CSV table of C-alpha atoms and ligand atoms in Angstrom, one decimal:
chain,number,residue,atom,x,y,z
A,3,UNK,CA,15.9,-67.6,22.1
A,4,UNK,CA,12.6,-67.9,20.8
A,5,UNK,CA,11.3,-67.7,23.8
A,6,UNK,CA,12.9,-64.9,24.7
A,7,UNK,CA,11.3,-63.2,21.4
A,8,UNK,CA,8.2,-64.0,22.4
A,9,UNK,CA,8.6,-62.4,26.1
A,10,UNK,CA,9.8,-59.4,24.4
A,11,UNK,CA,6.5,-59.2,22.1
A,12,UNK,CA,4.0,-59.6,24.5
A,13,UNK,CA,5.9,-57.3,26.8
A,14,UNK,CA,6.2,-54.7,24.2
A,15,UNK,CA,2.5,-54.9,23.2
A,16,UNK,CA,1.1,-54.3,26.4
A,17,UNK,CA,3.2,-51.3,27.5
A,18,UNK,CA,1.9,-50.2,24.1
A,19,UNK,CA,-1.6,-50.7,24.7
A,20,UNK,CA,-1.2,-49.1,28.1
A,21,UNK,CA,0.9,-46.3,27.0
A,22,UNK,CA,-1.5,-42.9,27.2
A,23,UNK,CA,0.9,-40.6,26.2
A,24,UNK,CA,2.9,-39.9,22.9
A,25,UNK,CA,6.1,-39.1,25.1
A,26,UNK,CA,5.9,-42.8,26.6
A,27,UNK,CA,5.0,-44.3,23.4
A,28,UNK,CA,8.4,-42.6,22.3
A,29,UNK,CA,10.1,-44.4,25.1
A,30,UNK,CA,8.9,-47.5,24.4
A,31,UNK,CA,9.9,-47.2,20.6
A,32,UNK,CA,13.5,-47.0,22.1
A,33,UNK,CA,13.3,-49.4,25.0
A,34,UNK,CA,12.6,-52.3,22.6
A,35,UNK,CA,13.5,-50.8,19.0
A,36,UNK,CA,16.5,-48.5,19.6
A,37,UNK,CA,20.4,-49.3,18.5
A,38,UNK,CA,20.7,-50.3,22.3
A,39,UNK,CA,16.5,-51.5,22.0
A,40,UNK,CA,16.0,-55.4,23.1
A,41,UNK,CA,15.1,-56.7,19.9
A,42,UNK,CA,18.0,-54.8,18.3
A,43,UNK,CA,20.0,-56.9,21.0
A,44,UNK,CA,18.3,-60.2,19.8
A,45,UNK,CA,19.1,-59.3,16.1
A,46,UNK,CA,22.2,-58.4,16.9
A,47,UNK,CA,23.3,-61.8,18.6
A,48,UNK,CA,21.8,-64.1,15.5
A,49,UNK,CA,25.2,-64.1,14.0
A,50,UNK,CA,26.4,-66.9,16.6
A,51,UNK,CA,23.8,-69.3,15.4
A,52,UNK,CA,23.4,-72.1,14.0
A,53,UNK,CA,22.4,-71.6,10.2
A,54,UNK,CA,18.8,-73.1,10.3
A,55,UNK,CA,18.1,-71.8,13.6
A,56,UNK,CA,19.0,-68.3,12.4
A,57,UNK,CA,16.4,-68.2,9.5
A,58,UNK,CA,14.0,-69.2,12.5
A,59,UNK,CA,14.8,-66.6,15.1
A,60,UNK,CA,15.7,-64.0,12.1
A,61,UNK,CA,12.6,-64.7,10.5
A,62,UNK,CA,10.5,-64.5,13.6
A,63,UNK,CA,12.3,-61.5,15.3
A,64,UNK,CA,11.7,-59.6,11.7
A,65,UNK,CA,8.1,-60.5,12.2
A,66,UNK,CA,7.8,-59.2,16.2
A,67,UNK,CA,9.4,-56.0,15.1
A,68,UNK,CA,7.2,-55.3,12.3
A,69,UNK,CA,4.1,-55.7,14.7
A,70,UNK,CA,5.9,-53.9,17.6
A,71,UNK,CA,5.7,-51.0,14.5
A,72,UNK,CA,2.5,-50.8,13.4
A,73,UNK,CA,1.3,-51.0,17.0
A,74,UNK,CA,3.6,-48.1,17.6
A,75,UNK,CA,1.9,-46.2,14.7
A,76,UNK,CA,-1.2,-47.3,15.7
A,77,UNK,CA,-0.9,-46.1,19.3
A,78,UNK,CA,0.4,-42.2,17.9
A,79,UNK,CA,-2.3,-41.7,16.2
A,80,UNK,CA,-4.7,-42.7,18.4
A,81,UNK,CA,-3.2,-40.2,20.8
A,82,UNK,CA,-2.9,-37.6,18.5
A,83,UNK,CA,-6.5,-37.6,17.1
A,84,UNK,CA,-7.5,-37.9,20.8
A,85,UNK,CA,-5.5,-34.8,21.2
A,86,UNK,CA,-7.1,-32.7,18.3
A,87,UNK,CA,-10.1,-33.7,19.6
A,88,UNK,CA,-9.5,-33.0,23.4
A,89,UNK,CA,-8.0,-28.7,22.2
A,90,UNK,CA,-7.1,-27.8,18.6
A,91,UNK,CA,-11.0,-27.9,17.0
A,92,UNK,CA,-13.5,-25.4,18.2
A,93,UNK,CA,-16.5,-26.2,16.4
A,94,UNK,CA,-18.0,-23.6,17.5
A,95,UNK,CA,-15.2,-21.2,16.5
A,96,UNK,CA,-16.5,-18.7,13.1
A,97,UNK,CA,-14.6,-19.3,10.3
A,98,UNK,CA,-12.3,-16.5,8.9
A,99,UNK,CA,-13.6,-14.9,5.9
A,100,UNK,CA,-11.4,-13.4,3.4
A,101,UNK,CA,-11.4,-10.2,3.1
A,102,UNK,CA,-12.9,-8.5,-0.7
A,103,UNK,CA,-10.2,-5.7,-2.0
A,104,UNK,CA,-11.8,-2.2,-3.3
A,105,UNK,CA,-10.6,0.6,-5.1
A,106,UNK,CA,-8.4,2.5,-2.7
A,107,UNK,CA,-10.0,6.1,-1.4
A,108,UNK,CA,-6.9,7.4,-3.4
A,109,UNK,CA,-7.8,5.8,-6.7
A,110,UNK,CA,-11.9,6.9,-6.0
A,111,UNK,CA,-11.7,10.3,-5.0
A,112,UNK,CA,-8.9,11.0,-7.5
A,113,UNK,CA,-11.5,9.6,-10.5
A,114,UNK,CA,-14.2,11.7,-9.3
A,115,UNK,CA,-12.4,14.3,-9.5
A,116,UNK,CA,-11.1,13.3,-12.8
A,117,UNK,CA,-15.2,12.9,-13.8
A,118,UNK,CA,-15.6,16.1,-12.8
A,119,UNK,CA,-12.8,18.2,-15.2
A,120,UNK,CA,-13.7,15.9,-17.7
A,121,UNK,CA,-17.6,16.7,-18.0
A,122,UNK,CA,-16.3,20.2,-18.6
A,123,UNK,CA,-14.3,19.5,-21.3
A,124,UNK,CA,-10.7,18.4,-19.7
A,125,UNK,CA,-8.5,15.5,-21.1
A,126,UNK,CA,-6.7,13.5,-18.6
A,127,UNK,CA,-3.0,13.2,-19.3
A,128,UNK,CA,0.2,11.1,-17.2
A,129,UNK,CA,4.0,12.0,-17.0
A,130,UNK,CA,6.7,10.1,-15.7
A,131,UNK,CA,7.7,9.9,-12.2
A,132,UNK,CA,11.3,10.4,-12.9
A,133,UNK,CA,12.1,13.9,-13.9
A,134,UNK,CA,15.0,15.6,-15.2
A,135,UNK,CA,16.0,19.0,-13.4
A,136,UNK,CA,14.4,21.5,-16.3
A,137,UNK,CA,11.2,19.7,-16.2
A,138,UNK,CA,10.8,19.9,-12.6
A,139,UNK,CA,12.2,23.4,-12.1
A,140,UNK,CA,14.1,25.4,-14.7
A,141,UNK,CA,11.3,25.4,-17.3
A,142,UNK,CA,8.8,26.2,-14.5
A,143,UNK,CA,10.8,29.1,-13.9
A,144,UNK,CA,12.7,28.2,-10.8
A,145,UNK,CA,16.0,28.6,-11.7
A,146,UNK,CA,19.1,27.2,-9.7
A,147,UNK,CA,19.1,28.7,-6.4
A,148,UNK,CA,16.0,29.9,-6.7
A,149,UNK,CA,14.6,30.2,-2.8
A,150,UNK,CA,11.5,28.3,-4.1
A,151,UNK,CA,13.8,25.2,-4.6
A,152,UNK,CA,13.9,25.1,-0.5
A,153,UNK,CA,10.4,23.9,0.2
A,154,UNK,CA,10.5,20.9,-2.8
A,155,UNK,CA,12.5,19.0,-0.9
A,156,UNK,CA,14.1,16.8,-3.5
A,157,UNK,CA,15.0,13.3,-4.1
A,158,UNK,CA,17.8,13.1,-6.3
A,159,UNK,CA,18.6,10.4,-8.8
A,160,UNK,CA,22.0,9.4,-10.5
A,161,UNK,CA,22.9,11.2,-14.1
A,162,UNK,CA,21.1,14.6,-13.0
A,163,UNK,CA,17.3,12.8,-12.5
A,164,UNK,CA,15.0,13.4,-9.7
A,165,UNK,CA,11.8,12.3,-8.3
A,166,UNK,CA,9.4,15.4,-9.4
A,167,UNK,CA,8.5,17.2,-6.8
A,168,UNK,CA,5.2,18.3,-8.0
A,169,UNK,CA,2.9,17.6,-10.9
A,170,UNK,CA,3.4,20.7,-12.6
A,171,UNK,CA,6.2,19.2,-15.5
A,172,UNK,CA,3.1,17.3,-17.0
A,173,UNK,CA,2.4,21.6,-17.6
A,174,UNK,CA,6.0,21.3,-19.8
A,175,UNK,CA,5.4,18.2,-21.3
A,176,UNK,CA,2.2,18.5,-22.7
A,177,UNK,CA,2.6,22.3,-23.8
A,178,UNK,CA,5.9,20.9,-25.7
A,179,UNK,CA,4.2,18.5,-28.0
A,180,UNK,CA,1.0,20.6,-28.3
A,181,UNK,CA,-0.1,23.1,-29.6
A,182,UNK,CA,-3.2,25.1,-28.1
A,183,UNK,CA,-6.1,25.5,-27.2
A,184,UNK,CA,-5.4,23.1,-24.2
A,185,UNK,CA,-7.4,21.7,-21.3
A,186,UNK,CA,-5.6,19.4,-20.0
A,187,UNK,CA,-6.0,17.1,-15.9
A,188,UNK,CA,-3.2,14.8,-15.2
A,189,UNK,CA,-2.6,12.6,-11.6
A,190,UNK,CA,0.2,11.1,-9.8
A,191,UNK,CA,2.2,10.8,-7.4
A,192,UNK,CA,4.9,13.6,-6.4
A,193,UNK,CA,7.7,12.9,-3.5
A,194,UNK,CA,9.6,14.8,-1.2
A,195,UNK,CA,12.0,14.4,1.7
A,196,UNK,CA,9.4,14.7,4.3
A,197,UNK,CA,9.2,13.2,7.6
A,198,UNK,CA,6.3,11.2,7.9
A,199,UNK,CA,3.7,13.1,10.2
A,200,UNK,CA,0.0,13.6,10.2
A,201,UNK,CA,0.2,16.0,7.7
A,202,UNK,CA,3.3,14.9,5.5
A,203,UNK,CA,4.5,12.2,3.3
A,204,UNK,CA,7.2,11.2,1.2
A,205,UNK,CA,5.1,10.0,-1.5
A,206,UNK,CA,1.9,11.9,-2.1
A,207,UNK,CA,-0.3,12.3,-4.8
A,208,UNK,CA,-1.5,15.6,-6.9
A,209,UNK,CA,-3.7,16.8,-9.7
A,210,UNK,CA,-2.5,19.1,-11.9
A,211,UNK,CA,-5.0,21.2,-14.9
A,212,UNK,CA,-3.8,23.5,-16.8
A,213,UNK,CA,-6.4,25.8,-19.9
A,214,UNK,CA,-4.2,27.3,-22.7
A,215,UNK,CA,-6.1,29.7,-25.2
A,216,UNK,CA,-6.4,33.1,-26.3
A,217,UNK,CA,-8.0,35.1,-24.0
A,218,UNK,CA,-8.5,33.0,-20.6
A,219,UNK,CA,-9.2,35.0,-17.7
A,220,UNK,CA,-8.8,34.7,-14.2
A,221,UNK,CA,-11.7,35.4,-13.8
A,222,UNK,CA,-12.3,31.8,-15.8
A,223,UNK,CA,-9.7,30.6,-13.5
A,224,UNK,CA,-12.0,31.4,-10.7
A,225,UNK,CA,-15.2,30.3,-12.1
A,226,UNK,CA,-13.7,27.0,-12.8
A,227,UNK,CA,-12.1,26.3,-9.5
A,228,UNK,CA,-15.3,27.7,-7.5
A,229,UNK,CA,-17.5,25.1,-9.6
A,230,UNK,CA,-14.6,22.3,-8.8
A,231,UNK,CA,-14.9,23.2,-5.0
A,232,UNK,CA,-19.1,22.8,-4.9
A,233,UNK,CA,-19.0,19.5,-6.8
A,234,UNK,CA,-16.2,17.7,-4.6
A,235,UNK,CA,-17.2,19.5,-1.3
A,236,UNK,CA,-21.0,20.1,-1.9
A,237,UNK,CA,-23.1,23.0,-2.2
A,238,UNK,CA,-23.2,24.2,1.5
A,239,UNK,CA,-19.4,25.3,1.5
A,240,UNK,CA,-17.8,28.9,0.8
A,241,UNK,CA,-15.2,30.0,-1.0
A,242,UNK,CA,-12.2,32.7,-1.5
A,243,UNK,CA,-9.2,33.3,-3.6
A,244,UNK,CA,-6.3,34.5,-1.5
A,245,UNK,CA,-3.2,35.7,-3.3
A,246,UNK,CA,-0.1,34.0,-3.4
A,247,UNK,CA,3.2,32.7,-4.8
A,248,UNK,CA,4.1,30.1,-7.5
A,249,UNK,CA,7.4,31.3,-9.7
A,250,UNK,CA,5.3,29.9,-12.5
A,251,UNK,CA,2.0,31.6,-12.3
A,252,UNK,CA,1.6,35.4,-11.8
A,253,UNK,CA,-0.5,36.2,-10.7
A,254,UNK,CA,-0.7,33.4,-8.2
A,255,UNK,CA,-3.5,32.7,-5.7
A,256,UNK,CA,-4.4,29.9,-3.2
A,257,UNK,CA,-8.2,28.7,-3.0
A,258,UNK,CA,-9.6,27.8,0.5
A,259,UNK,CA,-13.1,26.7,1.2
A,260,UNK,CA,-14.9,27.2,4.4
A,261,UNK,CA,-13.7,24.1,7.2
A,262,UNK,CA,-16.2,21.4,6.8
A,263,UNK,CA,-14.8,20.4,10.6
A,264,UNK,CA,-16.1,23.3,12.1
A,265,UNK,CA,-18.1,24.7,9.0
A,266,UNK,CA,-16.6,27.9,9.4
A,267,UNK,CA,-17.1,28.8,12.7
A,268,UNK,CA,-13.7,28.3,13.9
A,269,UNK,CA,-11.6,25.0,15.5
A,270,UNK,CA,-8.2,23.1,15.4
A,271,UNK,CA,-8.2,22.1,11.8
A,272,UNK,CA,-8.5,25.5,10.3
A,273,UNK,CA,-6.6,26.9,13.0
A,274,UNK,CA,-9.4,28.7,14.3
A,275,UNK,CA,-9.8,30.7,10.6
A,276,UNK,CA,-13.1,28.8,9.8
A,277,UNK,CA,-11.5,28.1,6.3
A,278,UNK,CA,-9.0,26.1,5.0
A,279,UNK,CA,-6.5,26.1,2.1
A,280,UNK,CA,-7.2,23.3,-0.9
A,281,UNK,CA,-5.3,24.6,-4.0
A,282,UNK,CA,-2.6,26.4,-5.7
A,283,UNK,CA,-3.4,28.1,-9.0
A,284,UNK,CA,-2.9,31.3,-11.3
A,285,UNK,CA,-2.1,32.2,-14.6
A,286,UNK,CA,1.0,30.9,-16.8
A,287,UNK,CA,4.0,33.0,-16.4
A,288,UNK,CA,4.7,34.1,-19.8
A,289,UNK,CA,8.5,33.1,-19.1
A,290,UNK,CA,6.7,29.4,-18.8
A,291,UNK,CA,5.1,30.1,-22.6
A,292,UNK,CA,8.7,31.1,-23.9
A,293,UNK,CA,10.1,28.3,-22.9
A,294,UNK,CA,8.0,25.8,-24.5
A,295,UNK,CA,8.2,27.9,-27.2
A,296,UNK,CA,4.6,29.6,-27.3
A,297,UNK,CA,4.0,33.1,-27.5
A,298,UNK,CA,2.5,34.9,-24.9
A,299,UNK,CA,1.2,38.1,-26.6
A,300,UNK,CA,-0.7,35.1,-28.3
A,301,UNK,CA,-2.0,33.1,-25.8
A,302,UNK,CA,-2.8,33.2,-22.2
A,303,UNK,CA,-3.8,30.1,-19.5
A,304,UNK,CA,-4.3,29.0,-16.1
A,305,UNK,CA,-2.8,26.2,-14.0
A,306,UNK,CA,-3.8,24.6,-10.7
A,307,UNK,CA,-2.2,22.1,-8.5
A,308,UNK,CA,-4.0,20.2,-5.6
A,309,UNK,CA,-3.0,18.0,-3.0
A,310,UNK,CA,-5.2,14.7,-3.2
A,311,UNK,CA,-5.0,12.8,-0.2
A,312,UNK,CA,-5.4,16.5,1.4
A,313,UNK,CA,-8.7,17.0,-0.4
A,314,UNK,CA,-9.9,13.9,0.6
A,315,UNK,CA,-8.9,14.6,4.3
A,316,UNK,CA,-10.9,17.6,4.3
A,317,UNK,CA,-13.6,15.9,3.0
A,318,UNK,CA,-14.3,13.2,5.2
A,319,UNK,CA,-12.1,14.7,8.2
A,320,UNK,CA,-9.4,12.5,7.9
A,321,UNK,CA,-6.9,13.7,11.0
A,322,UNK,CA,-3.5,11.3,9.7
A,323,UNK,CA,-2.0,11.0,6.0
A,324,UNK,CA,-0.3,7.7,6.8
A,325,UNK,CA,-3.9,6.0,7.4
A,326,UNK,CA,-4.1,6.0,3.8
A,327,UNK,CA,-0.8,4.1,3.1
A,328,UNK,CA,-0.9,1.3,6.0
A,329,UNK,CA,-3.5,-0.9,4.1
A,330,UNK,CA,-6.1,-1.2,7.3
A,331,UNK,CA,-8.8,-2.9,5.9
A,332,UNK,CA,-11.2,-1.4,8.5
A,333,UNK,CA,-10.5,1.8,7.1
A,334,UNK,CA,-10.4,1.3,3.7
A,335,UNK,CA,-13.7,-0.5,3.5
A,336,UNK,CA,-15.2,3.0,4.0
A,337,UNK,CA,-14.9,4.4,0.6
A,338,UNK,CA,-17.4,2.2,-1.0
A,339,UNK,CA,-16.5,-0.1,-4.2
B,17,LIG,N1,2.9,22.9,-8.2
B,17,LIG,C1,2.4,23.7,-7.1
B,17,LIG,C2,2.8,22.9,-5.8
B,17,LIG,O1,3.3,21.8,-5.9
B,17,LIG,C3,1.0,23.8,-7.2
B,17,LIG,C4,0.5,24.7,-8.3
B,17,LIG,C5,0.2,24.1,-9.6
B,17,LIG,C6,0.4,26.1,-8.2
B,17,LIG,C7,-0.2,24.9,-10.6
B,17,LIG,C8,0.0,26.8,-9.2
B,17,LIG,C9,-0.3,26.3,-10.4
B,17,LIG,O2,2.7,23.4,-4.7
């Protein structure tokens, strides 16, 4: 019997040392150490023995499988640090360098434009996401049913709440708690049930001012905005107020400034107008003032709301919204710090 042990060992050892692949070393593992392996066998049969014979073999067949073992071990990872070697390590390969996070063009833009009220004497403000239905619309003067309700496609909430629509209930808010004079910037983000396209999101963001006194003018309203248009957009640009419709301004205009794709001589972007529209604005309905209880004999304001990742389009001719919410590093990295 010992003899036969002995056989097995040496036979085991040098299939081992011959072995070059990790699949045969597997087949040796269970040729000889298996439940059906050879020494398993040898194990098995001690029973039968005599008793000081079977501490002999037992001992000595313990000892043949522990070396079969660690030659077994041995043998893997020689052939696995030969295979490393032979494919997985390029040296030569760059590592990968992490990538450094920066202020989103969102969050930039939107403080420079922030910088820019504030020198002249705005204070930034914030309202909640979550609106209720007279904040959004029926203090802004859009009634139930009113057709304006169409185009503010809304997400609606349990218990009557929304997602606003626009940034214009800050206008509420603020003018509730307050009393004027007011001058007043607050950003944010607005939703709508929009199908993503190049031009439309569901979640957007917008600036909202707003000037409360007696006396304001639109022809301050225009001074204001004009001056907003050649510190975001630069000097070189032109400007013009075109009228329009807001149920919560009258009178209402839209600003547009001269395409800085084209600059102004005509092309896709500004649909072949040479200018393009950047702003809502005009002054406070005085059914706005009632409501948050000021009088409007009294006092007289103007409000502006602006689509931010729009402005920043037009600035740096930006041609898809969703670019700025798919976290491409290769474009972000362009905005600076
Ligand atoms: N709230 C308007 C919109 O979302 C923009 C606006 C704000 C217009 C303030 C006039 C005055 O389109």
């Amino acid at each position: 019997m010992l003899t036969n042990l002995h056989k097995i060992r040496q036979n085991a050892l040098s299939s081992i040392t011959e072995a070059s692949s990790l699949q045969e070393v597997k087949k040796i593992r269970i040729f000889y150490l298996g439940r059906k392996g050879k020494l398993t066998g040898v194990l098995r049969g001690i029973g039968s023995l005599k008793q000081e014979e079977r501490r002999i073999v037992g001992k000595t067949a313990n000892e043949i499988k522990k070396e079969i073992e660690n030659a077994i071990s041995a043998k893997e990872k020689e052939l696995k640090d030969k295979d490393i070697k032979r494919e997985d390590i390029d040296i030569t390969l760059p590592g990968r360098i992490p990538w450094i996070g920066r202020r989103h063009p969102i969050t930039i833009c939107g403080q420079e434009i922030c910088n820019i009220f504030t020198q002249i004497g705005y204070s930034i403000v914030e309202g909640p996401e979550i609106e209720t239905d007279y904040y959004n619309f029926e203090a802004l003067n859009i009634p139930m049913y009113h057709p304006a309700r169409d185009i503010h496609d809304t997400f609606y909430l349990e218990g009557g709440r929304l997602l606003r629509t626009h940034t214009s209930p800050v206008q509420i808010r603020v003018m509730e708690r307050e009393k004027p004079p007011l001058k007043v910037l607050s950003c944010g983000k607005c939703y709508r049930r929009d199908s993503p396209d190049a031009t439309h999101s569901p979640v957007f963001h917008q600036l909202e001012g707003f000037y409360v006194d007696r006396n304001v003018t639109f022809r301050q309203l225009k001074g204001t905005l004009t001056y907003f248009a050649y510190q975001f957009f630069g000097k070189n640009i032109r400007t013009k107020f075109v009228p329009s419709y807001f149920p919560f301004t009258e009178p209402s205009a839209e600003l547009y400034v001269s395409c800085s794709v084209c600059k102004g001589r005509g092309c896709r972007v500004c649909k072949g107008t040479g200018f393009v529209e950047v702003l809502g604005c005009g002054m406070v309905h005085p059914e706005v003032f009632n409501n948050v209880g000021y009088n409007p004999k009294e006092y007289t304001g103007f409000a502006f709301g602006m689509g931010l990742e729009r402005l920043i389009m037009l600035k740096y001719r930006i041609d898809d919204i969703r670019l700025f919410y798919e976290n491409d590093m290769r474009f972000l990295n362009q905005f600076g710090p």
